[in-house]
Amino acid sequence: MKLDCSKAADEGFLEDRRDAIERELELVDSQVNEGYGDWRGTVNLPSDDAMLERVRGAEDRLVEPDLVVVCGIGGSNLGTAAVHEAVPERAGAELAFLDTVDPDHTRRVLDRMEEALDDGNEVVVNAVSKSGRTAETLANFKTALHTLESHGSADGSVAVTTSDGSPLWEFADKRGFEKLAIPEKVGGRYSVLSQVGLLPLSLAGVDVEALRQGARKARDRSLELDGPAGRAAAALHDNYERGRSIHDMFVFSKELESLGKWFRQLTAESLGKNGEDGAEGITPLVSVGSVDLHSMQQLYMGGPNNKIHSLISVGSEHSVRIQSVDGLSEGPAEMGQGELMDAIEEGVEETFSEADIPFIEVELENRSEAEVGAFLQHKMIETMVLGRLLGVNAFDQPDVEGYKQATRDILREDGK
Amino acid sequence: MKLDCSKAADEGFLEDRRDAIERELELVDSQVNEGYGDWRGTVNLPSDDAMLERVRGAEDRLVEPDLVVVCGIGGSNLGTAAVHEAVPERAGAELAFLDTVDPDHTRRVLDRMEEALDDGNEVVVNAVSKSGRTAETLANFKTALHTLESHGSADGSVAVTTSDGSPLWEFADKRGFEKLAIPEKVGGRYSVLSQVGLLPLSLAGVDVEALRQGARKARDRSLELDGPAGRAAAALHDNYERGRSIHDMFVFSKELESLGKWFRQLTAESLGKNGEDGAEGITPLVSVGSVDLHSMQQLYMGGPNNKIHSLISVGSEHSVRIQSVDGLSEGPAEMGQGELMDAIEEGVEETFSEADIPFIEVELENRSEAEVGAFLQHKMIETMVLGRLLGVNAFDQPDVEGYKQATRDILREDGK
């Protein structure tokens, strides 16, 4: 992973913020190899071999699945989906996600489960909820478990990833299902490299050791004061102070759209709150190139200059040649589609530069586990530093309880 | 479709804007049955029987496909994808999209084409580009055509949807391929109900007559001064003037996410520009409930009050019962997943109300063609009215040419 902030902010953007960045990076650094007693301890996940061993143990005891159904929402599945979509297809189980309670989507996943079970294939259901109380996840888990058991025993086919002692944990304990514990101070949006992500990803054939290795390398680089996390956070904060409170992650690969959605939660929950000095939060966007040049570019160029973009390019796995066609001289031909995509991205960079629209350039060499792991770890440390610069707590989410309580009240009034 | 603005703005929001709304609706109304001489003429599409006849004619002459590959980007495929994803699965051809030039995505679609052709199935390639010059679309079309012809003749398997006389048109003419003409003043983002959307949707088994009928009904209602388009536009403008320049389309159904992406282009290209009185454009967001309650809600509740939401609910096709499970009393049970989703949405509405976060409620009875068609037509007229209120031209996109020229220059310098 390479990161370039030279088109993102004027000189001095780093100097002005050096003390705050140093302070946060020291706090993060002080947690390395110190377990999970602090919210910053999530940086230990990629080097926590005991945790990986527990995942491997669960894998060994579970059936070898053809299909894994992950019941989880928000931080409990966005990271898993992001890595799974970003990394090229690996030999392993098919992954399906039950996140919200959309009956039509759920029906499709249940049909797929039933088809697999009817064919005599193995299905693993993995329920993921830190609190063990998430309404949608419990609803989906109960339904998926029912489907599993209507085709035979669920023994060896269920794993829960939750806090030790939660209702989900206690249930799994009684039933003899696999249990993986989420430490108290590993928040959902920082949990992709914990058991939350590793169990389903490993079952799907993703090389989780390479993912962790990439994350470890990125951690070491990001803990340097002039490393990518500090620089990017400073550039984002500099733009924030100039009225650019929208951060658009503009990925030039369709396979990275889910990575964008993971970033969206990380930013919205970590930074979408009032800071000590009246800071009001950053709104994340996700754009996909070149599709959104035909959708959002008018706004980006002709609308308010209130956005900073992170342009993410990635080397592709395949190459596809654009054939020339007799009689159709218009349009590109005799080049790779990747070359055209690169030229388009370069064209966007030139156009943004000329219009003084700031952007950070991020280059992933390819979609390998190592590169994706590096990006994830970089982004999480960047977010911690940016939280410090904005004067907000990047680890809480105090304002999400309201609708949950209201929903419970509504259901209670309805006698449910 | 039902629309309720009572929680979106204070009383008087409509009165203050009555003259401007009336003016725009009169202009739109004056175009009904008047063809396509004005950009507002797109409201004629749902009643243009001659156009539908041309689509039917092309369908009759084409092979009966098992797979349709649509080469198009932005306004040339977002509407088609939105309707296709929103409407329940119909008996018809499979649809695949080649929009951007992402080699890994393209490779997958080409593999699917080759698999179908190898199995002796019929494949139709539909290239859609109003200018007939869109780089990505021509690149994909050339590649798809090459794949088609490497398996036999392309006769009867290709249709182009483009402007009469464009390079794509001339090529199709020489080759004897099907040609459907896009009128000069039907812009991409307003073209879903034209041949652009109707040909691929009809081949995919979507009931395009029901789609048109729903749109016609919505048009009649939206042309009333107190109809949904005028009311919603006024509410959005009222919020815009109060500093809420972000409009979030929050769909409570995974199947409507692509409809959100269609809305995103419609808003960004139509309204993302500087107005006469210094208006600076509206930034569209798309959220999916309840997933994004676990991602964006912290920002929506705890961040800046600079957003207005359109909460879109839709009746589901299937019902899925949440089973009760012995030993797991926590969480919902013995109700439909749809009931839980409804309670969550109601919980969000209560919470937004209490926090003075404005929202428009839109209720689609179901995901039928008629309801989806109504929503599309409503949104397009709403956007025209909102453009008038903002003092912008809702039909041009003057700022998207820059990166295209830069890209061409880069390719030329590289000798391509």
mmCIF file of C-alpha atoms in Angstrom, chain A residues 250 288 290-304 307, chain B residues 39 73-79 130 134 136 186-191 260-275 280-285 379-380 383-384 386-388 390-404:
data_model
loop_
_atom_site.group_PDB
_atom_site.id
_atom_site.type_symbol
_atom_site.label_atom_id
_atom_site.label_comp_id
_atom_site.label_asym_id
_atom_site.label_seq_id
_atom_site.Cartn_x
_atom_site.Cartn_y
_atom_site.Cartn_z
ATOM 1 C CA PHE A 250 -13.532 6.762 -4.320
ATOM 2 C CA VAL A 288 -17.012 3.606 -7.401
ATOM 3 C CA SER A 290 -15.506 4.962 -13.232
ATOM 4 C CA VAL A 291 -19.251 4.349 -12.685
ATOM 5 C CA ASP A 292 -19.731 7.362 -10.438
ATOM 6 C CA LEU A 293 -17.940 9.694 -12.814
ATOM 7 C CA HIS A 294 -21.157 9.212 -14.784
ATOM 8 C CA SER A 295 -23.212 9.934 -11.682
ATOM 9 C CA MET A 296 -21.507 12.013 -8.977
ATOM 10 C CA GLN A 297 -18.784 13.866 -10.891
ATOM 11 C CA GLN A 298 -21.031 16.803 -11.809
ATOM 12 C CA LEU A 299 -21.561 17.413 -8.095
ATOM 13 C CA TYR A 300 -17.896 16.871 -7.232
ATOM 14 C CA MET A 301 -16.760 19.383 -9.866
ATOM 15 C CA GLY A 302 -19.691 21.782 -10.033
ATOM 16 C CA GLY A 303 -21.125 21.619 -6.532
ATOM 17 C CA PRO A 304 -19.790 22.965 -3.252
ATOM 18 C CA LYS A 307 -15.378 17.309 0.046
ATOM 19 C CA TRP B 39 -36.047 18.419 -21.902
ATOM 20 C CA ILE B 73 -22.798 3.331 -17.792
ATOM 21 C CA GLY B 74 -24.449 6.064 -15.722
ATOM 22 C CA GLY B 75 -27.812 7.036 -17.140
ATOM 23 C CA SER B 76 -27.482 4.194 -19.639
ATOM 24 C CA ASN B 77 -27.716 1.445 -17.046
ATOM 25 C CA LEU B 78 -28.510 2.747 -13.540
ATOM 26 C CA GLY B 79 -32.258 2.907 -14.175
ATOM 27 C CA LYS B 130 -26.656 8.403 -26.117
ATOM 28 C CA THR B 134 -18.755 6.757 -24.286
ATOM 29 C CA GLU B 136 -16.141 2.562 -21.287
ATOM 30 C CA VAL B 186 -33.987 12.718 -23.357
ATOM 31 C CA GLY B 187 -31.050 12.926 -20.956
ATOM 32 C CA GLY B 188 -29.538 9.739 -19.536
ATOM 33 C CA ARG B 189 -30.754 10.250 -15.990
ATOM 34 C CA TYR B 190 -34.325 10.803 -17.218
ATOM 35 C CA SER B 191 -34.248 7.913 -19.713
ATOM 36 C CA GLY B 260 -31.005 4.571 -4.436
ATOM 37 C CA LYS B 261 -28.058 4.660 -6.818
ATOM 38 C CA TRP B 262 -30.345 5.806 -9.622
ATOM 39 C CA PHE B 263 -31.654 8.597 -7.350
ATOM 40 C CA ARG B 264 -28.062 9.495 -6.527
ATOM 41 C CA GLN B 265 -27.211 10.225 -10.152
ATOM 42 C CA LEU B 266 -30.506 12.028 -10.735
ATOM 43 C CA THR B 267 -29.803 14.335 -7.795
ATOM 44 C CA ALA B 268 -26.058 14.803 -8.246
ATOM 45 C CA GLU B 269 -26.194 15.617 -11.967
ATOM 46 C CA SER B 270 -29.418 17.616 -11.892
ATOM 47 C CA LEU B 271 -28.837 19.620 -8.727
ATOM 48 C CA GLY B 272 -25.085 19.451 -8.065
ATOM 49 C CA LYS B 273 -24.272 22.842 -9.522
ATOM 50 C CA ASN B 274 -24.185 26.510 -8.669
ATOM 51 C CA GLY B 275 -27.535 28.243 -8.845
ATOM 52 C CA GLU B 280 -24.457 25.226 -4.158
ATOM 53 C CA GLY B 281 -26.090 21.914 -4.854
ATOM 54 C CA ILE B 282 -27.476 18.977 -2.952
ATOM 55 C CA THR B 283 -25.335 15.966 -2.027
ATOM 56 C CA PRO B 284 -27.261 12.677 -2.220
ATOM 57 C CA LEU B 285 -26.652 9.745 0.124
ATOM 58 C CA LYS B 379 -38.724 11.463 -8.461
ATOM 59 C CA MET B 380 -38.002 12.832 -11.929
ATOM 60 C CA THR B 383 -36.180 16.882 -9.349
ATOM 61 C CA MET B 384 -37.372 19.240 -12.085
ATOM 62 C CA LEU B 386 -36.468 21.283 -7.070
ATOM 63 C CA GLY B 387 -34.159 22.511 -9.838
ATOM 64 C CA ARG B 388 -36.534 25.425 -10.390
ATOM 65 C CA LEU B 390 -32.792 26.103 -6.491
ATOM 66 C CA GLY B 391 -32.486 28.190 -9.639
ATOM 67 C CA VAL B 392 -30.457 25.595 -11.517
ATOM 68 C CA ASN B 393 -30.876 23.916 -14.878
ATOM 69 C CA ALA B 394 -31.891 20.377 -13.906
ATOM 70 C CA PHE B 395 -31.122 19.018 -17.372
ATOM 71 C CA ASP B 396 -27.487 19.851 -18.087
ATOM 72 C CA GLN B 397 -24.202 18.571 -16.617
ATOM 73 C CA PRO B 398 -21.645 21.163 -17.659
ATOM 74 C CA ASP B 399 -18.850 19.985 -15.375
ATOM 75 C CA VAL B 400 -18.357 16.366 -16.381
ATOM 76 C CA GLU B 401 -16.352 16.915 -19.555
ATOM 77 C CA GLY B 402 -13.060 17.843 -17.882
ATOM 78 C CA TYR B 403 -11.808 14.409 -16.875
ATOM 79 C CA LYS B 404 -12.944 12.918 -20.186
#
